[in-house]
C-alpha positions as semicolon CSV with decimal commas, in nm:
position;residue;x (nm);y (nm);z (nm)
1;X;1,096;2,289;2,065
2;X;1,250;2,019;2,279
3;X;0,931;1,844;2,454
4;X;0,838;1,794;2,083
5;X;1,118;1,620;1,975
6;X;1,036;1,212;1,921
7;X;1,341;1,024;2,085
8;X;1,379;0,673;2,105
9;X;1,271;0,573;2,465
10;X;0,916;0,625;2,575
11;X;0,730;0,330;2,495
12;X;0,448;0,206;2,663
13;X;0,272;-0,145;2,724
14;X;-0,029;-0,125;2,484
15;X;0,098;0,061;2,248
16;X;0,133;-0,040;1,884
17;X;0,422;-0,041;1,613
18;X;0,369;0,149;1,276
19;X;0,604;0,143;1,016
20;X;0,581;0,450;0,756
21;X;0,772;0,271;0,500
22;X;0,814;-0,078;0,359
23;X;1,134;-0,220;0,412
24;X;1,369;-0,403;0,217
25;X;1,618;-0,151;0,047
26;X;1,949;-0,375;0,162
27;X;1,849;-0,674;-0,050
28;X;1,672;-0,487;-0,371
29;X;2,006;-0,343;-0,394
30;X;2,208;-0,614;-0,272
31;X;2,038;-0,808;-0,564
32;X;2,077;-0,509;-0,793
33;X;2,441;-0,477;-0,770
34;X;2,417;-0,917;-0,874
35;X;2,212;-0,792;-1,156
36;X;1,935;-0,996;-1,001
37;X;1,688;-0,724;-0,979
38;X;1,409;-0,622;-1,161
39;X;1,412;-0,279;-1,283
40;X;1,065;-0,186;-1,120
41;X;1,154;-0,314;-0,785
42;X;1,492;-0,086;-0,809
43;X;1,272;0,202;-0,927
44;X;0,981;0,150;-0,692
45;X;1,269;0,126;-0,399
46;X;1,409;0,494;-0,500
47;X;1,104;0,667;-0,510
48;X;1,019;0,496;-0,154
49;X;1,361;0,621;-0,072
50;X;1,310;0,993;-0,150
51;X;1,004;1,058;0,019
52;X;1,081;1,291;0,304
53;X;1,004;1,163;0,622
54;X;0,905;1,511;0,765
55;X;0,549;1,479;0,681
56;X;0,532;1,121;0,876
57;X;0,721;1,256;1,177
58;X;0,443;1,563;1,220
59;X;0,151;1,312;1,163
60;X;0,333;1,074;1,387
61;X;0,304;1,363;1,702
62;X;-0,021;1,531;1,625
63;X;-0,149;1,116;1,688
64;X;0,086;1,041;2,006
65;X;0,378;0,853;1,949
66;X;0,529;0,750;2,268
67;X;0,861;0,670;2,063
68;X;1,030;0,713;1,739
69;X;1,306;0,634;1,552
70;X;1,417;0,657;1,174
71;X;1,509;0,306;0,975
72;X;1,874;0,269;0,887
73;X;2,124;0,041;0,850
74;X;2,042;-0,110;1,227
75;X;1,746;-0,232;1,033
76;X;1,388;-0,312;1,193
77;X;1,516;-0,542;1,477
78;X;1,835;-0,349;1,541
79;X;1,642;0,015;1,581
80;X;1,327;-0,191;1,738
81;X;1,571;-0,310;2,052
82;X;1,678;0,090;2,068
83;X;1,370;0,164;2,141
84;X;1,256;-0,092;2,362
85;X;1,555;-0,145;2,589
86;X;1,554;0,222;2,728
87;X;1,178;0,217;2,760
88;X;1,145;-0,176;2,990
89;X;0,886;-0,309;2,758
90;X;0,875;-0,612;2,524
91;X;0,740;-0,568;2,142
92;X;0,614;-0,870;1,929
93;X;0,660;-0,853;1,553
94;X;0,372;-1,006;1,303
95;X;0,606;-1,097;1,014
96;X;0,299;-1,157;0,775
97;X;0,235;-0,770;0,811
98;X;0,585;-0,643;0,765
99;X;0,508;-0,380;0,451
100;X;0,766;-0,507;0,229
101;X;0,889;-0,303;-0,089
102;X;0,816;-0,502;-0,409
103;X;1,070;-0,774;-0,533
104;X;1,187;-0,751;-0,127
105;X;1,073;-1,105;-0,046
106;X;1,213;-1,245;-0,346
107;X;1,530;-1,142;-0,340
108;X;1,554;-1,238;0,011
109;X;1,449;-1,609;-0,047
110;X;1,715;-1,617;-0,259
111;X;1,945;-1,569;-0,009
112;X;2,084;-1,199;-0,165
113;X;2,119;-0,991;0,131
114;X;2,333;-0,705;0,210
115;X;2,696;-0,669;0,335
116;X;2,610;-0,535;0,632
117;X;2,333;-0,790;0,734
118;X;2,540;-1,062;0,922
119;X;2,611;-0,730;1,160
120;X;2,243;-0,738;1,241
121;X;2,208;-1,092;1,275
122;X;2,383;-1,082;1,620
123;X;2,046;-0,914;1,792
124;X;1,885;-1,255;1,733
125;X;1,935;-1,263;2,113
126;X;1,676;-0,999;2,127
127;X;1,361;-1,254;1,976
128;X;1,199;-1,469;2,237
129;X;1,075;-1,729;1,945
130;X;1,403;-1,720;1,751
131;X;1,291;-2,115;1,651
132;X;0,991;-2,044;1,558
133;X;1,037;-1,717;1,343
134;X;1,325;-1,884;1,181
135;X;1,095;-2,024;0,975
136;X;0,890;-1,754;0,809
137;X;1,012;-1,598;0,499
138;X;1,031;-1,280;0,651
139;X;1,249;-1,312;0,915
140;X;1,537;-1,210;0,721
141;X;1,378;-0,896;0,669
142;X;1,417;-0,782;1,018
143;X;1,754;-0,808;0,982
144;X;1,768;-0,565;0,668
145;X;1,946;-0,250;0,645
146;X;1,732;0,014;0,510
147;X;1,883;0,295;0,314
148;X;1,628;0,600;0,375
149;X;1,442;0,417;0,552
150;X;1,069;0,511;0,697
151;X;1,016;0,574;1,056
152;X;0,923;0,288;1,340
153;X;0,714;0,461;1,591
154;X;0,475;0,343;1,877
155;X;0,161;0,501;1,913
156;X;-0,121;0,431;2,169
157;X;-0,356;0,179;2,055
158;X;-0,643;0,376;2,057
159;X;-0,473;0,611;1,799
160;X;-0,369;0,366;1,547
161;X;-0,648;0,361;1,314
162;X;-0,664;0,715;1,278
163;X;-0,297;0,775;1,256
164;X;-0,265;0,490;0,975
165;X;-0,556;0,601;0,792
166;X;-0,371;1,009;0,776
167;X;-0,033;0,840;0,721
């Protein structure tokens, strides 16, 4: 059915960000391929990986969503600016509550990122605070290219806590 279909475009002021997956697949397996992973962050990152997004998409529309999108190789920033671009609205990004998959952070700080990550790195542009965000550990993050990645989607702020609490 086409008017249910979730595209891209659609956001609107007010609405908040929800993320159905951590993030973080490029480095774990940037860092896997160094052998500079831990075998439960690798194993915790594939079973994040295989869960079907299907269920999130139908929970995501019964709550809303203005907008949606699927994680992938753009990473967060890269399929963030997709969304916001074609809709004329701004988004702000709380680093400290990017849901990051385990051993993500660390592996970042160590400065093991993925191949395709410098690609990304050219929406910098995009931030407002570039300075600022620069320093937090997890700006990197935004940058990383997910590998069956979760779903970003906005939903109306007066939906979120329900919406979170079924996801």
């Amino acid at each position: 059915d086409p008017s249910r279909i979730l595209r891209k475009n659609g956001m609107c002021p007010g609405d908040v960000l929800i993320l159905t997956k951590p993030i973080g697949t490029g480095t774990l397996f940037a860092a896997h391929a160094r052998l500079a992973a831990k075998g439960r962050w690798i194993d915790a990152a594939l079973q994040s990986m295989v869960v079907s997004n299907q269920r999130g998409a139908q929970c995501l529309r019964e709550f809303g969503a203005t907008a949606c999108t699927d994680l992938t190789g753009f990473g967060l920033l890269g399929h963030l600016v997709e969304m916001t671009r074609p809709s004329g609205v701004d988004a702000e990004i709380d680093l400290d509550a990017l849901p990051l998959l385990e051993g993500a952070a660390e592996t970042s700080a160590a400065g093991i990122l993925s191949s395709l990550q410098p690609a990304n790195v050219r929406l910098r542009r995009a931030l407002r605070n570039q300075a600022a965000a620069l320093k937090h550990p997890n700006y990197p993050l935004i940058f990383d290219p997910q590998t069956a990645g979760g779903l970003l989607a906005s939903v109306p702020a007066a939906q979120v806590e329900a919406c979170v609490k079924a996801l």
